[in-house]
């Protein structure tokens, strides 16, 4: 599992509330990623980080922000959750071989 | 716009059969093509990957065939087993895109005993 944990694993929240998902890694990887997975869309990149305080947008970044204040933690925040953000969110890290990405167990988020 | 197109959406084969999943891409800057396997409730797991300088790669019962001129690649599972029943995703990436992965929409494979 590449030493990746995600919390919470499941969350139900109401429209308009802020939500923060956490990704934690234990192996000091520089690159970390947040994806969302939806039926018919596969996995789509939300944001990624290439170092502490260094982040960039992916293809579906609207409505999401991220922060990385230390190497091991990458946080994804939905400032005001909407029903369209109901999804399964996966964190990933780039492994020791530059092209390989390894995924965490996922967080299922439901926005009612 | 889907950068990587994957087909079929679902596939059912008998045990021992050879399911084939196909992917196509347009961006010639892509230079890394992995396949991921995902079981229900789990994260995707890297299965096998190929670079465009080779036309085929085998790892155990899994084979990737790559056609650079057609911009297509496919996954073959030899002697498929019920335990191979999972969702498979292809992806494409390039160092020029910050190692951003573009995934296909997935293929749900069922192997019948």
PDB file of C-alpha atoms in Angstrom:
ATOM      1  CA  UNK A   1       0.000   0.000   0.000  1.00  0.00           C
ATOM      2  CA  UNK A   2       3.096   2.248  -0.283  1.00  0.00           C
ATOM      3  CA  UNK A   3       2.546   3.477   3.274  1.00  0.00           C
ATOM      4  CA  UNK A   4      -0.428   5.689   2.380  1.00  0.00           C
ATOM      5  CA  UNK A   5      -3.365   6.251   4.681  1.00  0.00           C
ATOM      6  CA  UNK A   6      -6.417   8.398   4.082  1.00  0.00           C
ATOM      7  CA  UNK A   7      -8.825   9.823   6.615  1.00  0.00           C
ATOM      8  CA  UNK A   8     -11.672   9.716   7.040  1.00  0.00           C
ATOM      9  CA  UNK A   9     -12.508   6.630   4.994  1.00  0.00           C
ATOM     10  CA  UNK A  10     -16.177   7.554   4.795  1.00  0.00           C
ATOM     11  CA  UNK A  11     -17.929  10.860   5.284  1.00  0.00           C
ATOM     12  CA  UNK A  12     -21.439  12.191   4.804  1.00  0.00           C
ATOM     13  CA  UNK A  13     -21.837  15.942   4.852  1.00  0.00           C
ATOM     14  CA  UNK A  14     -24.384  18.554   3.907  1.00  0.00           C
ATOM     15  CA  UNK A  15     -24.258  20.951   0.980  1.00  0.00           C
ATOM     16  CA  UNK A  16     -22.435  24.142   1.845  1.00  0.00           C
ATOM     17  CA  UNK A  17     -20.293  22.751   4.640  1.00  0.00           C
ATOM     18  CA  UNK A  18     -16.482  22.724   4.487  1.00  0.00           C
ATOM     19  CA  UNK A  19     -14.758  19.355   4.299  1.00  0.00           C
ATOM     20  CA  UNK A  20     -11.094  18.420   4.642  1.00  0.00           C
ATOM     21  CA  UNK A  21      -9.665  15.082   3.601  1.00  0.00           C
ATOM     22  CA  UNK A  22      -6.243  13.991   4.745  1.00  0.00           C
ATOM     23  CA  UNK A  23      -3.597  11.909   3.037  1.00  0.00           C
ATOM     24  CA  UNK A  24      -0.644  10.705   5.076  1.00  0.00           C
ATOM     25  CA  UNK A  25       2.450   8.923   3.798  1.00  0.00           C
ATOM     26  CA  UNK A  26       5.299   7.421   5.763  1.00  0.00           C
ATOM     27  CA  UNK A  27       8.003   7.085   3.104  1.00  0.00           C
ATOM     28  CA  UNK A  28       9.041  10.685   2.476  1.00  0.00           C
ATOM     29  CA  UNK A  29       7.861  10.824  -1.143  1.00  0.00           C
ATOM     30  CA  UNK A  30       8.124  14.229  -2.759  1.00  0.00           C
ATOM     31  CA  UNK A  31       5.162  14.025  -5.146  1.00  0.00           C
ATOM     32  CA  UNK A  32       1.597  13.533  -3.904  1.00  0.00           C
ATOM     33  CA  UNK A  33      -1.685  13.617  -5.817  1.00  0.00           C
ATOM     34  CA  UNK A  34      -5.421  13.893  -5.224  1.00  0.00           C
ATOM     35  CA  UNK A  35      -7.821  12.178  -7.655  1.00  0.00           C
ATOM     36  CA  UNK A  36     -11.546  11.729  -7.723  1.00  0.00           C
ATOM     37  CA  UNK A  37     -13.180   8.614  -9.154  1.00  0.00           C
ATOM     38  CA  UNK A  38     -16.628   8.705 -10.703  1.00  0.00           C
ATOM     39  CA  UNK A  39     -18.478   6.153 -12.839  1.00  0.00           C
ATOM     40  CA  UNK A  40     -17.942   6.831 -16.518  1.00  0.00           C
ATOM     41  CA  UNK A  41     -15.009   9.146 -15.866  1.00  0.00           C
ATOM     42  CA  UNK A  42     -12.308   6.941 -14.436  1.00  0.00           C
ATOM     43  CA  UNK A  43      -9.896   8.809 -12.195  1.00  0.00           C
ATOM     44  CA  UNK A  44      -9.318  12.517 -12.679  1.00  0.00           C
ATOM     45  CA  UNK A  45      -6.569  14.593 -11.128  1.00  0.00           C
ATOM     46  CA  UNK A  46      -7.692  17.388  -8.808  1.00  0.00           C
ATOM     47  CA  UNK A  47      -4.392  18.809  -7.505  1.00  0.00           C
ATOM     48  CA  UNK A  48      -0.890  17.596  -6.973  1.00  0.00           C
ATOM     49  CA  UNK A  49       2.129  18.606  -4.917  1.00  0.00           C
ATOM     50  CA  UNK A  50       5.809  18.428  -5.807  1.00  0.00           C
ATOM     51  CA  UNK A  51       7.115  19.474  -2.419  1.00  0.00           C
ATOM     52  CA  UNK A  52       6.244  21.232   0.814  1.00  0.00           C
ATOM     53  CA  UNK A  53       4.114  24.259  -0.044  1.00  0.00           C
ATOM     54  CA  UNK A  54       4.483  23.511  -3.783  1.00  0.00           C
ATOM     55  CA  UNK A  55       1.204  22.581  -5.429  1.00  0.00           C
ATOM     56  CA  UNK A  56      -0.424  22.770  -8.847  1.00  0.00           C
ATOM     57  CA  UNK A  57      -3.848  22.259 -10.369  1.00  0.00           C
ATOM     58  CA  UNK A  58      -5.083  19.208 -12.187  1.00  0.00           C
ATOM     59  CA  UNK A  59      -7.885  18.877 -14.705  1.00  0.00           C
ATOM     60  CA  UNK A  60     -10.799  19.172 -12.212  1.00  0.00           C
ATOM     61  CA  UNK A  61      -9.532  21.643  -9.597  1.00  0.00           C
ATOM     62  CA  UNK A  62     -12.530  23.998  -9.419  1.00  0.00           C
ATOM     63  CA  UNK A  63     -14.093  23.957  -5.946  1.00  0.00           C
ATOM     64  CA  UNK A  64     -11.062  22.349  -4.319  1.00  0.00           C
ATOM     65  CA  UNK A  65      -7.976  23.644  -2.554  1.00  0.00           C
ATOM     66  CA  UNK A  66      -4.970  21.810  -1.158  1.00  0.00           C
ATOM     67  CA  UNK A  67      -2.222  22.386   1.336  1.00  0.00           C
ATOM     68  CA  UNK A  68       1.027  20.674   2.159  1.00  0.00           C
ATOM     69  CA  UNK A  69       2.802  22.067   5.188  1.00  0.00           C
ATOM     70  CA  UNK A  70       4.950  18.974   5.768  1.00  0.00           C
ATOM     71  CA  UNK A  71       6.195  16.197   3.530  1.00  0.00           C
ATOM     72  CA  UNK A  72       4.016  13.460   4.964  1.00  0.00           C
ATOM     73  CA  UNK A  73       0.629  15.195   4.813  1.00  0.00           C
ATOM     74  CA  UNK A  74      -1.392  16.433   1.836  1.00  0.00           C
ATOM     75  CA  UNK A  75      -4.791  17.942   2.619  1.00  0.00           C
ATOM     76  CA  UNK A  76      -7.707  18.372   0.231  1.00  0.00           C
ATOM     77  CA  UNK A  77     -10.358  20.936   1.181  1.00  0.00           C
ATOM     78  CA  UNK A  78     -13.797  21.475  -0.229  1.00  0.00           C
ATOM     79  CA  UNK A  79     -14.560  25.008   0.945  1.00  0.00           C
ATOM     80  CA  UNK A  80     -18.313  24.641   0.419  1.00  0.00           C
ATOM     81  CA  UNK A  81     -19.297  21.133  -0.544  1.00  0.00           C
ATOM     82  CA  UNK A  82     -21.778  20.571  -3.383  1.00  0.00           C
ATOM     83  CA  UNK A  83     -23.641  17.448  -4.448  1.00  0.00           C
ATOM     84  CA  UNK A  84     -21.471  17.251  -7.579  1.00  0.00           C
ATOM     85  CA  UNK A  85     -18.496  16.601  -5.283  1.00  0.00           C
ATOM     86  CA  UNK A  86     -19.994  13.328  -4.106  1.00  0.00           C
ATOM     87  CA  UNK A  87     -17.278  10.903  -5.167  1.00  0.00           C
ATOM     88  CA  UNK A  88     -14.533   8.575  -4.063  1.00  0.00           C
ATOM     89  CA  UNK A  89     -11.297  10.463  -3.474  1.00  0.00           C
ATOM     90  CA  UNK A  90      -7.911   8.815  -3.828  1.00  0.00           C
ATOM     91  CA  UNK A  91      -4.544  10.056  -2.775  1.00  0.00           C
ATOM     92  CA  UNK A  92      -1.459   8.835  -4.614  1.00  0.00           C
ATOM     93  CA  UNK A  93       2.291   9.181  -4.335  1.00  0.00           C
ATOM     94  CA  UNK A  94       5.008   9.024  -6.924  1.00  0.00           C
ATOM     95  CA  UNK A  95       7.258   6.086  -6.173  1.00  0.00           C
ATOM     96  CA  UNK A  96      11.011   5.797  -6.380  1.00  0.00           C
ATOM     97  CA  UNK A  97      10.769   5.138 -10.117  1.00  0.00           C
ATOM     98  CA  UNK A  98       9.688   8.456 -11.577  1.00  0.00           C
ATOM     99  CA  UNK A  99       6.717   7.301 -13.561  1.00  0.00           C
ATOM    100  CA  UNK A 100       5.037   5.063 -11.027  1.00  0.00           C
ATOM    101  CA  UNK A 101       2.132   6.204  -8.886  1.00  0.00           C
ATOM    102  CA  UNK A 102       0.721   4.278  -5.952  1.00  0.00           C
ATOM    103  CA  UNK A 103      -2.720   4.853  -4.538  1.00  0.00           C
ATOM    104  CA  UNK A 104      -4.176   4.982  -1.064  1.00  0.00           C
ATOM    105  CA  UNK A 105      -7.359   3.155   0.016  1.00  0.00           C
ATOM    106  CA  UNK A 106      -9.716   6.045  -0.802  1.00  0.00           C
ATOM    107  CA  UNK A 107     -12.306   8.195   0.966  1.00  0.00           C
ATOM    108  CA  UNK A 108     -15.953   7.889   0.036  1.00  0.00           C
ATOM    109  CA  UNK A 109     -17.579  11.319   0.368  1.00  0.00           C
ATOM    110  CA  UNK A 110     -21.316  11.853   0.105  1.00  0.00           C
ATOM    111  CA  UNK A 111     -22.709  15.392  -0.033  1.00  0.00           C
ATOM    112  CA  UNK A 112     -26.449  15.507   0.699  1.00  0.00           C
TER     113      UNK A 112
ATOM    114  CA  UNK B   1     -12.375  15.785 -23.316  1.00  0.00           C
ATOM    115  CA  UNK B   2     -11.187  12.297 -22.541  1.00  0.00           C
ATOM    116  CA  UNK B   3      -7.450  12.110 -23.209  1.00  0.00           C
ATOM    117  CA  UNK B   4      -7.434   8.322 -23.082  1.00  0.00           C
ATOM    118  CA  UNK B   5     -10.313   6.310 -24.511  1.00  0.00           C
ATOM    119  CA  UNK B   6     -10.864   2.816 -23.132  1.00  0.00           C
ATOM    120  CA  UNK B   7     -13.044  -0.036 -24.360  1.00  0.00           C
ATOM    121  CA  UNK B   8     -15.016  -2.111 -23.694  1.00  0.00           C
ATOM    122  CA  UNK B   9     -16.826  -0.778 -20.644  1.00  0.00           C
ATOM    123  CA  UNK B  10     -17.457  -4.312 -19.416  1.00  0.00           C
ATOM    124  CA  UNK B  11     -16.279  -7.770 -20.347  1.00  0.00           C
ATOM    125  CA  UNK B  12     -17.322 -11.280 -19.354  1.00  0.00           C
ATOM    126  CA  UNK B  13     -15.125 -14.273 -20.154  1.00  0.00           C
ATOM    127  CA  UNK B  14     -14.925 -17.912 -19.148  1.00  0.00           C
ATOM    128  CA  UNK B  15     -12.077 -19.121 -16.975  1.00  0.00           C
ATOM    129  CA  UNK B  16      -9.041 -19.744 -19.164  1.00  0.00           C
ATOM    130  CA  UNK B  17     -10.116 -17.198 -21.769  1.00  0.00           C
ATOM    131  CA  UNK B  18      -8.035 -14.220 -22.876  1.00  0.00           C
ATOM    132  CA  UNK B  19      -9.798 -10.923 -22.214  1.00  0.00           C
ATOM    133  CA  UNK B  20      -8.449  -7.976 -24.175  1.00  0.00           C
ATOM    134  CA  UNK B  21      -8.917  -4.361 -23.119  1.00  0.00           C
ATOM    135  CA  UNK B  22      -8.067  -1.571 -25.515  1.00  0.00           C
ATOM    136  CA  UNK B  23      -6.996   2.032 -25.062  1.00  0.00           C
ATOM    137  CA  UNK B  24      -6.301   4.858 -27.480  1.00  0.00           C
ATOM    138  CA  UNK B  25      -4.719   8.274 -27.039  1.00  0.00           C
ATOM    139  CA  UNK B  26      -4.056  11.376 -29.118  1.00  0.00           C
ATOM    140  CA  UNK B  27      -1.268  13.237 -27.352  1.00  0.00           C
ATOM    141  CA  UNK B  28       2.031  12.080 -28.834  1.00  0.00           C
ATOM    142  CA  UNK B  29       3.876  13.573 -25.851  1.00  0.00           C
ATOM    143  CA  UNK B  30       2.700  10.694 -23.671  1.00  0.00           C
ATOM    144  CA  UNK B  31       5.623   8.402 -22.915  1.00  0.00           C
ATOM    145  CA  UNK B  32       4.417   6.119 -20.157  1.00  0.00           C
ATOM    146  CA  UNK B  33       1.387   3.828 -20.265  1.00  0.00           C
ATOM    147  CA  UNK B  34       0.452   1.947 -17.079  1.00  0.00           C
ATOM    148  CA  UNK B  35      -2.424  -0.378 -16.342  1.00  0.00           C
ATOM    149  CA  UNK B  36      -4.101  -0.472 -12.961  1.00  0.00           C
ATOM    150  CA  UNK B  37      -6.263  -3.161 -11.367  1.00  0.00           C
ATOM    151  CA  UNK B  38      -8.902  -2.208  -8.838  1.00  0.00           C
ATOM    152  CA  UNK B  39     -10.981  -4.455  -6.589  1.00  0.00           C
ATOM    153  CA  UNK B  40     -14.188  -3.165  -4.991  1.00  0.00           C
ATOM    154  CA  UNK B  41     -13.517  -0.906  -2.028  1.00  0.00           C
ATOM    155  CA  UNK B  42      -9.786  -0.712  -2.735  1.00  0.00           C
ATOM    156  CA  UNK B  43      -7.467   1.757  -4.379  1.00  0.00           C
ATOM    157  CA  UNK B  44      -6.107   1.094  -7.875  1.00  0.00           C
ATOM    158  CA  UNK B  45      -2.963  -1.038  -7.887  1.00  0.00           C
ATOM    159  CA  UNK B  46      -0.250  -0.774 -10.530  1.00  0.00           C
ATOM    160  CA  UNK B  47      -0.324  -3.929 -12.634  1.00  0.00           C
ATOM    161  CA  UNK B  48       2.059  -3.425 -15.541  1.00  0.00           C
ATOM    162  CA  UNK B  49       3.392  -0.509 -17.584  1.00  0.00           C
ATOM    163  CA  UNK B  50       5.096   0.128 -20.896  1.00  0.00           C
ATOM    164  CA  UNK B  51       7.214   2.826 -22.526  1.00  0.00           C
ATOM    165  CA  UNK B  52       6.781   3.641 -26.238  1.00  0.00           C
ATOM    166  CA  UNK B  53      10.197   2.288 -27.206  1.00  0.00           C
ATOM    167  CA  UNK B  54       8.921  -1.322 -27.003  1.00  0.00           C
ATOM    168  CA  UNK B  55       5.948  -2.997 -28.678  1.00  0.00           C
ATOM    169  CA  UNK B  56       5.178  -5.603 -26.043  1.00  0.00           C
ATOM    170  CA  UNK B  57       5.775  -6.274 -22.390  1.00  0.00           C
ATOM    171  CA  UNK B  58       4.882  -9.378 -20.375  1.00  0.00           C
ATOM    172  CA  UNK B  59       4.650  -9.841 -16.647  1.00  0.00           C
ATOM    173  CA  UNK B  60       3.271 -13.207 -15.637  1.00  0.00           C
ATOM    174  CA  UNK B  61      -0.133 -13.688 -17.281  1.00  0.00           C
ATOM    175  CA  UNK B  62      -0.446  -9.994 -18.179  1.00  0.00           C
ATOM    176  CA  UNK B  63       0.764  -8.602 -21.504  1.00  0.00           C
ATOM    177  CA  UNK B  64       0.693  -5.079 -22.879  1.00  0.00           C
ATOM    178  CA  UNK B  65       0.779  -4.629 -26.642  1.00  0.00           C
ATOM    179  CA  UNK B  66       1.717  -1.155 -27.856  1.00  0.00           C
ATOM    180  CA  UNK B  67       1.214   0.303 -31.334  1.00  0.00           C
ATOM    181  CA  UNK B  68       2.911   3.685 -31.463  1.00  0.00           C
ATOM    182  CA  UNK B  69       1.844   4.574 -35.007  1.00  0.00           C
ATOM    183  CA  UNK B  70      -1.814   3.866 -34.240  1.00  0.00           C
ATOM    184  CA  UNK B  71      -1.553   5.453 -30.780  1.00  0.00           C
ATOM    185  CA  UNK B  72      -3.165   2.418 -29.217  1.00  0.00           C
ATOM    186  CA  UNK B  73      -2.263  -0.037 -26.504  1.00  0.00           C
ATOM    187  CA  UNK B  74      -4.008  -3.037 -25.039  1.00  0.00           C
ATOM    188  CA  UNK B  75      -3.948  -5.383 -22.072  1.00  0.00           C
ATOM    189  CA  UNK B  76      -4.220  -9.144 -22.549  1.00  0.00           C
ATOM    190  CA  UNK B  77      -4.789 -11.486 -19.623  1.00  0.00           C
ATOM    191  CA  UNK B  78      -3.692 -15.023 -20.408  1.00  0.00           C
ATOM    192  CA  UNK B  79      -5.427 -18.004 -18.819  1.00  0.00           C
ATOM    193  CA  UNK B  80      -7.813 -15.712 -16.945  1.00  0.00           C
ATOM    194  CA  UNK B  81      -8.974 -16.753 -13.488  1.00  0.00           C
ATOM    195  CA  UNK B  82     -11.996 -15.783 -11.366  1.00  0.00           C
ATOM    196  CA  UNK B  83      -9.583 -13.881  -9.111  1.00  0.00           C
ATOM    197  CA  UNK B  84      -8.830 -11.563 -12.051  1.00  0.00           C
ATOM    198  CA  UNK B  85     -12.389 -10.219 -11.828  1.00  0.00           C
ATOM    199  CA  UNK B  86     -11.844  -6.519 -11.185  1.00  0.00           C
ATOM    200  CA  UNK B  87     -11.960  -3.137 -12.879  1.00  0.00           C
ATOM    201  CA  UNK B  88      -8.995  -2.308 -15.078  1.00  0.00           C
ATOM    202  CA  UNK B  89      -7.856   1.186 -15.951  1.00  0.00           C
ATOM    203  CA  UNK B  90      -5.350   2.257 -18.551  1.00  0.00           C
ATOM    204  CA  UNK B  91      -3.545   5.552 -18.217  1.00  0.00           C
ATOM    205  CA  UNK B  92      -1.063   7.761 -20.013  1.00  0.00           C
ATOM    206  CA  UNK B  93       1.474  10.211 -18.737  1.00  0.00           C
ATOM    207  CA  UNK B  94       4.360  12.419 -19.745  1.00  0.00           C
ATOM    208  CA  UNK B  95       7.113  14.012 -17.726  1.00  0.00           C
ATOM    209  CA  UNK B  96       6.239  17.233 -19.542  1.00  0.00           C
ATOM    210  CA  UNK B  97       2.848  17.259 -17.776  1.00  0.00           C
ATOM    211  CA  UNK B  98       4.340  17.024 -14.299  1.00  0.00           C
ATOM    212  CA  UNK B  99       3.726  13.315 -14.262  1.00  0.00           C
ATOM    213  CA  UNK B 100      -0.012  13.962 -14.442  1.00  0.00           C
ATOM    214  CA  UNK B 101      -1.811  10.735 -15.257  1.00  0.00           C
ATOM    215  CA  UNK B 102      -4.774  10.674 -17.623  1.00  0.00           C
ATOM    216  CA  UNK B 103      -6.953   7.642 -17.011  1.00  0.00           C
ATOM    217  CA  UNK B 104      -9.354   5.746 -19.197  1.00  0.00           C
ATOM    218  CA  UNK B 105     -12.901   5.234 -17.963  1.00  0.00           C
ATOM    219  CA  UNK B 106     -12.308   1.654 -16.833  1.00  0.00           C
ATOM    220  CA  UNK B 107     -13.329  -1.858 -17.857  1.00  0.00           C
ATOM    221  CA  UNK B 108     -15.209  -4.121 -15.494  1.00  0.00           C
ATOM    222  CA  UNK B 109     -13.971  -7.684 -16.062  1.00  0.00           C
ATOM    223  CA  UNK B 110     -15.847 -10.750 -14.856  1.00  0.00           C
ATOM    224  CA  UNK B 111     -14.243 -14.163 -15.203  1.00  0.00           C
ATOM    225  CA  UNK B 112     -16.795 -16.952 -14.887  1.00  0.00           C
ATOM    226  CA  UNK B 113     -15.560 -20.188 -13.257  1.00  0.00           C
TER     227      UNK B 113
END
